Amino acid sequence: MKPVRLAVSLCLAVAAVACGDASSDSAAGAGNASAPAASPGAVSTSASRVVPHEKLVELLPNIPGFKRESDVQATTDTSENVSRVQLDYIEESGTAGLSVELMDVAGNAVMLEPIKALLKLQGTRQSAGGTEEKVTVVGGYPAVQEWTAEANNGSMSVLLAGRFLVKVTGSSVAGVGVIAKALEAIDLKKIEALK
């Protein structure tokens, strides 16, 4: 049985706005995909070249207790300076699920602002629906944590080198610690060093 997926995903929502209808390609033999014309206000603010999604695919982790559930979804959009990979995992002995998303936004202000704003959060904030938001530290990096205890759903996101977004989303997991351990399974230092 597949776990219930979180309805809202910060990176996915922002990617949908900034990248329009860019098609996803399987990492196994997929080339770069380009989105249609940029949406208003989504112009890249940096001349930095985006890291191709193939480099990000190599950094998707193996997560103890979970198996890869699907093919890797991967895109590179050089017009928007965004590359993205996403992979779902399912718990080996249950119905809990994890989703790992790695993105290079290469200075795209539209995509950077939401995570930068959340990283400035002081203390703990309660949102509608019982979601608790706060900034914590995972693997030595500041991370935005969102957790809804009633549903056992949540996410943790980090921003590396001012351009790489790493997000782990958990659905029906035993606790927020499961999400933190999955985030720690990702080689954040390698992602931070990509050029």
CSV table of N, CA, C and O in Angstrom, one decimal, residues 51-177:
chain,number,residue,atom,x,y,z
A,51,VAL,N,23.9,23.2,-12.3
A,51,VAL,CA,24.5,21.9,-12.3
A,51,VAL,C,23.5,21.0,-13.0
A,51,VAL,O,22.4,20.9,-12.6
A,52,PRO,N,23.9,20.2,-14.0
A,52,PRO,CA,23.0,19.3,-14.7
A,52,PRO,C,22.4,18.3,-13.7
A,52,PRO,O,23.1,17.9,-12.8
A,53,HIS,N,21.2,17.9,-14.0
A,53,HIS,CA,20.5,17.0,-13.0
A,53,HIS,C,21.2,15.6,-12.9
A,53,HIS,O,21.1,15.0,-11.9
A,54,GLU,N,22.0,15.2,-13.9
A,54,GLU,CA,22.7,14.0,-13.8
A,54,GLU,C,23.7,14.0,-12.7
A,54,GLU,O,23.9,12.9,-12.0
A,55,LYS,N,24.3,15.1,-12.3
A,55,LYS,CA,25.2,15.2,-11.2
A,55,LYS,C,24.4,15.0,-9.8
A,55,LYS,O,24.9,14.5,-8.9
A,56,LEU,N,23.2,15.6,-9.8
A,56,LEU,CA,22.4,15.4,-8.6
A,56,LEU,C,21.9,14.0,-8.4
A,56,LEU,O,21.8,13.5,-7.3
A,57,VAL,N,21.5,13.3,-9.5
A,57,VAL,CA,21.1,11.9,-9.5
A,57,VAL,C,22.1,11.1,-8.7
A,57,VAL,O,21.8,10.2,-7.9
A,58,GLU,N,23.4,11.3,-9.0
A,58,GLU,CA,24.5,10.5,-8.4
A,58,GLU,C,24.5,10.7,-6.9
A,58,GLU,O,25.0,9.8,-6.2
A,59,LEU,N,23.9,11.7,-6.3
A,59,LEU,CA,23.9,12.0,-4.9
A,59,LEU,C,22.7,11.6,-4.2
A,59,LEU,O,22.5,11.8,-3.0
A,60,LEU,N,21.7,11.0,-4.9
A,60,LEU,CA,20.5,10.4,-4.2
A,60,LEU,C,21.0,9.3,-3.3
A,60,LEU,O,21.8,8.4,-3.7
A,61,PRO,N,20.5,9.3,-2.0
A,61,PRO,CA,21.0,8.3,-1.0
A,61,PRO,C,20.3,7.0,-1.0
A,61,PRO,O,19.2,6.8,-1.6
A,62,ASN,N,20.9,6.0,-0.4
A,62,ASN,CA,20.3,4.8,0.0
A,62,ASN,C,19.9,5.1,1.5
A,62,ASN,O,20.7,5.6,2.2
A,63,ILE,N,18.6,4.8,1.8
A,63,ILE,CA,18.1,5.1,3.2
A,63,ILE,C,17.9,3.8,3.9
A,63,ILE,O,17.0,3.1,3.5
A,64,PRO,N,18.6,3.6,5.0
A,64,PRO,CA,18.4,2.3,5.7
A,64,PRO,C,16.9,2.2,6.1
A,64,PRO,O,16.3,3.1,6.6
A,65,GLY,N,16.4,0.9,5.9
A,65,GLY,CA,15.0,0.6,6.2
A,65,GLY,C,14.0,1.0,5.2
A,65,GLY,O,12.8,0.7,5.3
A,66,PHE,N,14.5,1.6,4.1
A,66,PHE,CA,13.6,2.1,3.0
A,66,PHE,C,14.1,1.6,1.7
A,66,PHE,O,15.3,1.5,1.5
A,67,LYS,N,13.2,1.3,0.8
A,67,LYS,CA,13.7,0.9,-0.6
A,67,LYS,C,13.1,1.9,-1.6
A,67,LYS,O,12.1,2.6,-1.4
A,68,ARG,N,13.9,2.1,-2.7
A,68,ARG,CA,13.4,3.0,-3.7
A,68,ARG,C,12.1,2.5,-4.3
A,68,ARG,O,12.0,1.3,-4.7
A,69,GLU,N,11.2,3.4,-4.4
A,69,GLU,CA,9.8,3.0,-4.9
A,69,GLU,C,9.6,3.2,-6.3
A,69,GLU,O,8.7,2.6,-6.9
A,70,SER,N,10.3,4.2,-6.9
A,70,SER,CA,9.9,4.6,-8.3
A,70,SER,C,11.2,5.0,-9.0
A,70,SER,O,12.3,5.0,-8.5
A,71,ASP,N,11.0,5.4,-10.3
A,71,ASP,CA,12.1,5.9,-11.1
A,71,ASP,C,12.4,7.3,-10.6
A,71,ASP,O,11.5,8.0,-10.1
A,72,VAL,N,13.6,7.7,-10.8
A,72,VAL,CA,14.0,9.1,-10.5
A,72,VAL,C,13.3,10.0,-11.5
A,72,VAL,O,13.3,9.8,-12.7
A,73,GLN,N,12.8,11.1,-11.0
A,73,GLN,CA,12.2,12.2,-11.9
A,73,GLN,C,13.3,13.2,-11.9
A,73,GLN,O,13.8,13.7,-10.9
A,74,ALA,N,13.7,13.6,-13.1
A,74,ALA,CA,14.8,14.6,-13.2
A,74,ALA,C,14.6,15.5,-14.4
A,74,ALA,O,14.2,15.1,-15.5
A,75,THR,N,15.0,16.8,-14.2
A,75,THR,CA,14.9,17.8,-15.2
A,75,THR,C,16.0,18.8,-15.0
A,75,THR,O,16.5,19.1,-13.9
A,76,THR,N,16.4,19.4,-16.1
A,76,THR,CA,17.3,20.6,-16.1
A,76,THR,C,16.7,21.6,-17.0
A,76,THR,O,16.4,21.3,-18.2
A,77,ASP,N,16.5,22.8,-16.5
A,77,ASP,CA,16.0,23.9,-17.3
A,77,ASP,C,17.0,25.1,-17.3
A,77,ASP,O,17.1,25.8,-16.3
A,78,THR,N,17.8,25.2,-18.3
A,78,THR,CA,18.8,26.2,-18.3
A,78,THR,C,18.3,27.6,-18.5
A,78,THR,O,18.9,28.6,-18.1
A,79,SER,N,17.1,27.7,-19.1
A,79,SER,CA,16.5,29.1,-19.2
A,79,SER,C,16.1,29.7,-17.8
A,79,SER,O,16.1,30.9,-17.7
A,80,GLU,N,15.8,28.8,-16.9
A,80,GLU,CA,15.4,29.3,-15.6
A,80,GLU,C,16.5,29.0,-14.5
A,80,GLU,O,16.3,29.4,-13.4
A,81,ASN,N,17.6,28.5,-15.0
A,81,ASN,CA,18.7,28.1,-14.1
A,81,ASN,C,18.2,27.2,-12.9
A,81,ASN,O,18.5,27.5,-11.7
A,82,VAL,N,17.6,26.1,-13.3
A,82,VAL,CA,17.0,25.2,-12.3
A,82,VAL,C,17.3,23.8,-12.8
A,82,VAL,O,17.0,23.4,-13.9
A,83,SER,N,17.8,22.9,-11.9
A,83,SER,CA,17.8,21.5,-12.2
A,83,SER,C,17.3,20.8,-10.9
A,83,SER,O,17.4,21.3,-9.8
A,84,ARG,N,16.6,19.7,-11.2
A,84,ARG,CA,15.9,19.0,-10.1
A,84,ARG,C,15.8,17.5,-10.2
A,84,ARG,O,15.6,17.0,-11.4
A,85,VAL,N,16.0,16.8,-9.1
A,85,VAL,CA,15.8,15.4,-9.1
A,85,VAL,C,14.9,15.0,-7.9
A,85,VAL,O,15.0,15.7,-6.9
A,86,GLN,N,14.1,14.0,-8.1
A,86,GLN,CA,13.2,13.6,-7.0
A,86,GLN,C,13.0,12.1,-7.0
A,86,GLN,O,12.9,11.5,-8.1
A,87,LEU,N,13.1,11.5,-5.8
A,87,LEU,CA,12.9,10.0,-5.8
A,87,LEU,C,12.1,9.7,-4.5
A,87,LEU,O,12.3,10.3,-3.4
A,88,ASP,N,11.2,8.7,-4.7
A,88,ASP,CA,10.3,8.3,-3.6
A,88,ASP,C,10.9,7.0,-3.0
A,88,ASP,O,11.4,6.1,-3.8
A,89,TYR,N,10.7,6.8,-1.7
A,89,TYR,CA,11.1,5.6,-1.0
A,89,TYR,C,9.9,5.1,-0.2
A,89,TYR,O,9.1,5.9,0.3
A,90,ILE,N,9.9,3.8,0.0
A,90,ILE,CA,8.8,3.1,0.8
A,90,ILE,C,9.5,2.3,1.9
A,90,ILE,O,10.5,1.7,1.7
A,91,GLU,N,9.0,2.4,3.1
A,91,GLU,CA,9.5,1.6,4.2
A,91,GLU,C,9.4,0.1,3.9
A,91,GLU,O,8.4,-0.4,3.4
A,92,GLU,N,10.5,-0.6,4.2
A,92,GLU,CA,10.5,-2.0,3.9
A,92,GLU,C,9.5,-2.8,4.7
A,92,GLU,O,9.0,-3.9,4.2
A,93,SER,N,9.2,-2.4,5.9
A,93,SER,CA,8.3,-3.2,6.7
A,93,SER,C,7.0,-2.5,7.1
A,93,SER,O,6.5,-2.7,8.2
A,94,GLY,N,6.6,-1.6,6.2
A,94,GLY,CA,5.4,-0.8,6.6
A,94,GLY,C,4.9,0.0,5.4
A,94,GLY,O,5.2,-0.2,4.3
A,95,THR,N,4.1,1.1,5.8
A,95,THR,CA,3.5,1.9,4.8
A,95,THR,C,4.1,3.3,4.8
A,95,THR,O,3.6,4.2,4.0
A,96,ALA,N,5.1,3.6,5.6
A,96,ALA,CA,5.7,4.9,5.7
A,96,ALA,C,6.4,5.2,4.4
A,96,ALA,O,7.0,4.3,3.8
A,97,GLY,N,6.4,6.5,4.0
A,97,GLY,CA,7.1,6.8,2.7
A,97,GLY,C,8.0,8.1,2.9
A,97,GLY,O,7.7,8.9,3.8
A,98,LEU,N,9.0,8.2,2.1
A,98,LEU,CA,9.9,9.3,2.1
A,98,LEU,C,10.0,9.8,0.7
A,98,LEU,O,10.0,9.0,-0.3
A,99,SER,N,10.3,11.0,0.5
A,99,SER,CA,10.6,11.6,-0.8
A,99,SER,C,11.8,12.5,-0.7
A,99,SER,O,11.8,13.3,0.2
A,100,VAL,N,12.8,12.3,-1.5
A,100,VAL,CA,14.0,13.1,-1.5
A,100,VAL,C,14.0,14.0,-2.7
A,100,VAL,O,13.9,13.5,-3.8
A,101,GLU,N,14.3,15.3,-2.6
A,101,GLU,CA,14.3,16.2,-3.7
A,101,GLU,C,15.6,17.0,-3.6
A,101,GLU,O,15.9,17.6,-2.5
A,102,LEU,N,16.4,17.0,-4.6
A,102,LEU,CA,17.6,17.8,-4.7
A,102,LEU,C,17.4,18.8,-5.9
A,102,LEU,O,17.1,18.4,-7.0
A,103,MET,N,17.7,20.1,-5.6
A,103,MET,CA,17.6,21.1,-6.7
A,103,MET,C,18.8,22.0,-6.7
A,103,MET,O,19.3,22.4,-5.6
A,104,ASP,N,19.2,22.5,-7.8
A,104,ASP,CA,20.1,23.6,-8.0
A,104,ASP,C,19.3,24.7,-8.6
A,104,ASP,O,18.8,24.6,-9.7
A,105,VAL,N,19.2,25.8,-7.9
A,105,VAL,CA,18.4,26.9,-8.4
A,105,VAL,C,19.3,28.1,-8.9
A,105,VAL,O,18.9,29.1,-9.4
A,106,ALA,N,20.7,27.9,-8.7
A,106,ALA,CA,21.7,28.7,-9.3
A,106,ALA,C,21.4,30.2,-9.2
A,106,ALA,O,21.6,31.0,-10.2
A,107,GLY,N,20.9,30.7,-8.1
A,107,GLY,CA,20.6,32.1,-7.9
A,107,GLY,C,19.3,32.6,-8.4
A,107,GLY,O,19.1,33.8,-8.4
A,108,ASN,N,18.4,31.7,-8.7
A,108,ASN,CA,17.0,32.0,-9.2
A,108,ASN,C,16.3,32.6,-7.9
A,108,ASN,O,15.9,31.8,-7.1
A,109,ALA,N,16.1,33.9,-7.9
A,109,ALA,CA,15.6,34.5,-6.7
A,109,ALA,C,14.2,34.1,-6.4
A,109,ALA,O,13.8,33.9,-5.2
A,110,VAL,N,13.3,33.8,-7.4
A,110,VAL,CA,12.0,33.3,-7.1
A,110,VAL,C,12.0,32.0,-6.3
A,110,VAL,O,11.1,31.8,-5.5
A,111,MET,N,12.9,31.2,-6.6
A,111,MET,CA,13.0,29.9,-5.9
A,111,MET,C,13.8,30.0,-4.5
A,111,MET,O,13.5,29.1,-3.7
A,112,LEU,N,14.6,30.9,-4.4
A,112,LEU,CA,15.4,31.1,-3.2
A,112,LEU,C,14.7,31.8,-2.0
A,112,LEU,O,14.9,31.4,-0.9
A,113,GLU,N,13.9,32.7,-2.4
A,113,GLU,CA,13.2,33.5,-1.3
A,113,GLU,C,12.4,32.8,-0.3
A,113,GLU,O,12.5,33.0,0.9
A,114,PRO,N,11.6,31.8,-0.7
A,114,PRO,CA,10.8,31.1,0.3
A,114,PRO,C,11.6,30.4,1.3
A,114,PRO,O,11.3,30.5,2.5
A,115,ILE,N,12.7,29.7,0.9
A,115,ILE,CA,13.5,29.0,1.9
A,115,ILE,C,14.3,29.9,2.8
A,115,ILE,O,14.5,29.8,4.0
A,116,LYS,N,14.8,31.0,2.2
A,116,LYS,CA,15.5,32.0,2.9
A,116,LYS,C,14.6,32.6,4.0
A,116,LYS,O,15.1,32.9,5.1
A,117,ALA,N,13.4,32.9,3.6
A,117,ALA,CA,12.4,33.5,4.6
A,117,ALA,C,12.2,32.5,5.8
A,117,ALA,O,12.2,32.9,6.9
A,118,LEU,N,12.0,31.2,5.4
A,118,LEU,CA,11.8,30.2,6.5
A,118,LEU,C,13.0,30.0,7.4
A,118,LEU,O,12.8,29.8,8.6
A,119,LEU,N,14.2,30.1,6.8
A,119,LEU,CA,15.4,30.0,7.7
A,119,LEU,C,15.6,31.1,8.7
A,119,LEU,O,16.3,31.0,9.6
A,120,LYS,N,14.9,32.2,8.5
A,120,LYS,CA,14.9,33.3,9.5
A,120,LYS,C,13.9,33.1,10.6
A,120,LYS,O,13.9,33.9,11.5
A,121,LEU,N,13.1,32.1,10.6
A,121,LEU,CA,12.1,31.9,11.6
A,121,LEU,C,12.7,31.7,13.0
A,121,LEU,O,13.7,31.0,13.1
A,122,GLN,N,12.2,32.5,13.9
A,122,GLN,CA,12.7,32.4,15.3
A,122,GLN,C,11.7,31.6,16.1
A,122,GLN,O,10.5,31.8,16.1
A,123,GLY,N,12.2,30.7,16.9
A,123,GLY,CA,11.3,29.8,17.8
A,123,GLY,C,10.5,28.9,16.9
A,123,GLY,O,10.8,28.5,15.8
A,124,THR,N,9.3,28.5,17.5
A,124,THR,CA,8.4,27.6,16.8
A,124,THR,C,7.1,28.3,16.4
A,124,THR,O,6.6,29.1,17.2
A,125,ARG,N,6.6,28.0,15.2
A,125,ARG,CA,5.4,28.6,14.7
A,125,ARG,C,4.4,27.5,14.5
A,125,ARG,O,4.7,26.5,13.8
A,126,GLN,N,3.2,27.7,14.9
A,126,GLN,CA,2.1,26.8,14.6
A,126,GLN,C,1.3,27.3,13.4
A,126,GLN,O,0.9,28.5,13.4
A,127,SER,N,1.1,26.5,12.4
A,127,SER,CA,0.3,26.8,11.3
A,127,SER,C,-1.1,26.2,11.3
A,127,SER,O,-1.3,25.3,12.2
A,128,ALA,N,-1.9,26.5,10.3
A,128,ALA,CA,-3.2,25.9,10.2
A,128,ALA,C,-3.0,24.4,10.1
A,128,ALA,O,-2.1,24.0,9.4
A,129,GLY,N,-4.0,23.7,10.6
A,129,GLY,CA,-3.9,22.2,10.5
A,129,GLY,C,-3.0,21.5,11.5
A,129,GLY,O,-2.7,20.4,11.3
A,130,GLY,N,-2.4,22.3,12.4
A,130,GLY,CA,-1.6,21.7,13.4
A,130,GLY,C,-0.2,21.5,13.0
A,130,GLY,O,0.6,20.8,13.7
A,131,THR,N,0.3,22.1,12.0
A,131,THR,CA,1.7,21.9,11.5
A,131,THR,C,2.6,22.9,12.3
A,131,THR,O,2.3,24.1,12.5
A,132,GLU,N,3.6,22.3,12.8
A,132,GLU,CA,4.6,23.1,13.6
A,132,GLU,C,5.8,23.3,12.7
A,132,GLU,O,6.3,22.4,12.1
A,133,GLU,N,6.3,24.6,12.7
A,133,GLU,CA,7.4,25.0,11.8
A,133,GLU,C,8.5,25.5,12.8
A,133,GLU,O,8.2,26.3,13.7
A,134,LYS,N,9.7,25.1,12.5
A,134,LYS,CA,10.9,25.7,13.2
A,134,LYS,C,12.1,25.5,12.5
A,134,LYS,O,12.2,24.6,11.5
A,135,VAL,N,13.2,26.2,12.9
A,135,VAL,CA,14.5,25.9,12.3
A,135,VAL,C,15.3,25.1,13.3
A,135,VAL,O,15.3,25.3,14.5
A,136,THR,N,15.9,24.0,12.8
A,136,THR,CA,16.7,23.1,13.6
A,136,THR,C,18.0,22.9,12.9
A,136,THR,O,18.3,23.6,11.9
A,137,VAL,N,18.9,22.0,13.4
A,137,VAL,CA,20.2,21.7,12.7
A,137,VAL,C,20.2,20.3,12.4
A,137,VAL,O,19.9,19.4,13.3
A,138,VAL,N,20.6,19.9,11.2
A,138,VAL,CA,20.7,18.5,10.8
A,138,VAL,C,22.1,18.4,10.0
A,138,VAL,O,22.3,19.2,9.1
A,139,GLY,N,22.9,17.5,10.5
A,139,GLY,CA,24.2,17.3,9.8
A,139,GLY,C,25.1,18.6,9.8
A,139,GLY,O,25.9,18.8,8.9
A,140,GLY,N,24.9,19.4,10.8
A,140,GLY,CA,25.6,20.7,10.9
A,140,GLY,C,25.1,21.8,10.1
A,140,GLY,O,25.7,22.9,10.1
A,141,TYR,N,24.0,21.6,9.5
A,141,TYR,CA,23.4,22.7,8.6
A,141,TYR,C,22.0,23.1,9.2
A,141,TYR,O,21.2,22.3,9.7
A,142,PRO,N,21.7,24.4,9.1
A,142,PRO,CA,20.4,24.9,9.5
A,142,PRO,C,19.3,24.2,8.6
A,142,PRO,O,19.5,24.2,7.4
A,143,ALA,N,18.2,23.7,9.2
A,143,ALA,CA,17.2,23.1,8.4
A,143,ALA,C,15.8,23.6,8.8
A,143,ALA,O,15.6,23.8,10.0
A,144,VAL,N,15.0,23.8,7.9
A,144,VAL,CA,13.6,24.2,8.2
A,144,VAL,C,12.8,22.9,8.4
A,144,VAL,O,12.8,22.0,7.5
A,145,GLN,N,12.2,22.7,9.5
A,145,GLN,CA,11.4,21.5,9.9
A,145,GLN,C,9.9,21.9,9.9
A,145,GLN,O,9.6,22.8,10.6
A,146,GLU,N,9.1,21.1,9.2
A,146,GLU,CA,7.7,21.2,9.3
A,146,GLU,C,7.2,19.9,9.7
A,146,GLU,O,7.5,18.8,9.1
A,147,TRP,N,6.3,19.8,10.7
A,147,TRP,CA,5.8,18.5,11.3
A,147,TRP,C,4.4,18.6,11.7
A,147,TRP,O,4.0,19.6,12.4
A,148,THR,N,3.6,17.7,11.3
A,148,THR,CA,2.2,17.6,11.7
A,148,THR,C,2.1,16.3,12.4
A,148,THR,O,2.0,15.2,11.8
A,149,ALA,N,2.0,16.4,13.8
A,149,ALA,CA,2.1,15.2,14.6
A,149,ALA,C,0.8,14.3,14.4
A,149,ALA,O,1.0,13.1,14.4
A,150,GLU,N,-0.3,14.9,14.2
A,150,GLU,CA,-1.6,14.1,14.1
A,150,GLU,C,-1.5,13.2,12.9
A,150,GLU,O,-2.0,12.0,13.0
A,151,ALA,N,-0.9,13.6,11.8
A,151,ALA,CA,-0.8,12.8,10.6
A,151,ALA,C,0.5,12.1,10.4
A,151,ALA,O,0.7,11.2,9.6
A,152,ASN,N,1.5,12.4,11.3
A,152,ASN,CA,2.9,11.8,11.2
A,152,ASN,C,3.5,12.2,9.8
A,152,ASN,O,4.1,11.3,9.2
A,153,ASN,N,3.2,13.4,9.4
A,153,ASN,CA,3.7,13.9,8.1
A,153,ASN,C,4.6,15.1,8.4
A,153,ASN,O,4.4,15.9,9.3
A,154,GLY,N,5.6,15.3,7.5
A,154,GLY,CA,6.5,16.4,7.7
A,154,GLY,C,7.6,16.5,6.7
A,154,GLY,O,7.6,15.7,5.8
A,155,SER,N,8.4,17.5,6.9
A,155,SER,CA,9.6,17.7,5.9
A,155,SER,C,10.7,18.4,6.6
A,155,SER,O,10.5,19.1,7.6
A,156,MET,N,11.9,18.3,6.0
A,156,MET,CA,13.0,19.1,6.4
A,156,MET,C,13.7,19.5,5.2
A,156,MET,O,13.9,18.7,4.2
A,157,SER,N,14.1,20.8,5.2
A,157,SER,CA,14.8,21.4,4.0
A,157,SER,C,16.0,22.1,4.4
A,157,SER,O,16.0,22.8,5.5
A,158,VAL,N,17.1,22.0,3.6
A,158,VAL,CA,18.3,22.8,3.8
A,158,VAL,C,18.6,23.6,2.6
A,158,VAL,O,18.3,23.1,1.5
A,159,LEU,N,19.3,24.7,2.7
A,159,LEU,CA,19.9,25.4,1.6
A,159,LEU,C,21.4,25.4,1.7
A,159,LEU,O,22.0,25.8,2.7
A,160,LEU,N,22.0,24.9,0.6
A,160,LEU,CA,23.5,24.8,0.6
A,160,LEU,C,24.1,25.7,-0.4
A,160,LEU,O,23.6,25.8,-1.5
A,161,ALA,N,25.2,26.3,0.0
A,161,ALA,CA,26.0,27.2,-0.9
A,161,ALA,C,25.1,28.3,-1.5
A,161,ALA,O,25.4,28.8,-2.6
A,162,GLY,N,24.0,28.6,-0.9
A,162,GLY,CA,23.1,29.7,-1.4
A,162,GLY,C,22.4,29.3,-2.7
A,162,GLY,O,21.8,30.2,-3.3
A,163,ARG,N,22.4,28.0,-3.1
A,163,ARG,CA,21.8,27.6,-4.4
A,163,ARG,C,21.2,26.2,-4.4
A,163,ARG,O,20.4,26.0,-5.2
A,164,PHE,N,21.7,25.3,-3.6
A,164,PHE,CA,21.2,23.9,-3.6
A,164,PHE,C,20.1,23.7,-2.5
A,164,PHE,O,20.4,23.9,-1.4
A,165,LEU,N,18.9,23.3,-3.0
A,165,LEU,CA,17.8,23.0,-2.0
A,165,LEU,C,17.8,21.5,-1.9
A,165,LEU,O,17.7,20.8,-2.9
A,166,VAL,N,17.8,21.1,-0.7
A,166,VAL,CA,17.7,19.6,-0.4
A,166,VAL,C,16.5,19.5,0.6
A,166,VAL,O,16.4,20.1,1.6
A,167,LYS,N,15.5,18.6,0.2
A,167,LYS,CA,14.3,18.5,1.0
A,167,LYS,C,14.0,17.0,1.1
A,167,LYS,O,14.0,16.3,0.1
A,168,VAL,N,13.6,16.6,2.3
A,168,VAL,CA,13.1,15.2,2.6
A,168,VAL,C,11.7,15.4,3.1
A,168,VAL,O,11.5,16.1,4.1
A,169,THR,N,10.8,14.7,2.5
A,169,THR,CA,9.4,14.8,3.0
A,169,THR,C,9.0,13.4,3.5
A,169,THR,O,9.3,12.4,2.8
A,170,GLY,N,8.4,13.3,4.6
A,170,GLY,CA,8.0,12.0,5.2
A,170,GLY,C,6.5,11.9,5.3
A,170,GLY,O,5.8,12.9,5.7
A,171,SER,N,5.9,10.7,5.0
A,171,SER,CA,4.5,10.5,5.1
A,171,SER,C,4.2,9.3,5.9
A,171,SER,O,4.8,8.2,5.7
A,172,SER,N,3.4,9.4,7.0
A,172,SER,CA,3.1,8.3,7.9
A,172,SER,C,4.3,7.7,8.5
A,172,SER,O,4.4,6.5,8.7
A,173,VAL,N,5.3,8.5,8.8
A,173,VAL,CA,6.5,8.1,9.5
A,173,VAL,C,6.4,8.0,11.0
A,173,VAL,O,5.5,8.7,11.5
A,174,ALA,N,7.2,7.3,11.6
A,174,ALA,CA,7.1,7.1,13.1
A,174,ALA,C,7.4,8.4,13.9
A,174,ALA,O,6.9,8.5,15.0
A,175,GLY,N,8.1,9.3,13.3
A,175,GLY,CA,8.4,10.5,14.0
A,175,GLY,C,9.3,11.4,13.1
A,175,GLY,O,9.8,11.0,12.1
A,176,VAL,N,9.5,12.6,13.5
A,176,VAL,CA,10.3,13.6,12.7
A,176,VAL,C,11.7,13.1,12.6
A,176,VAL,O,12.4,13.4,11.7
A,177,GLY,N,12.2,12.3,13.6
A,177,GLY,CA,13.5,11.8,13.6
A,177,GLY,C,13.8,10.9,12.4
A,177,GLY,O,14.9,10.8,11.9
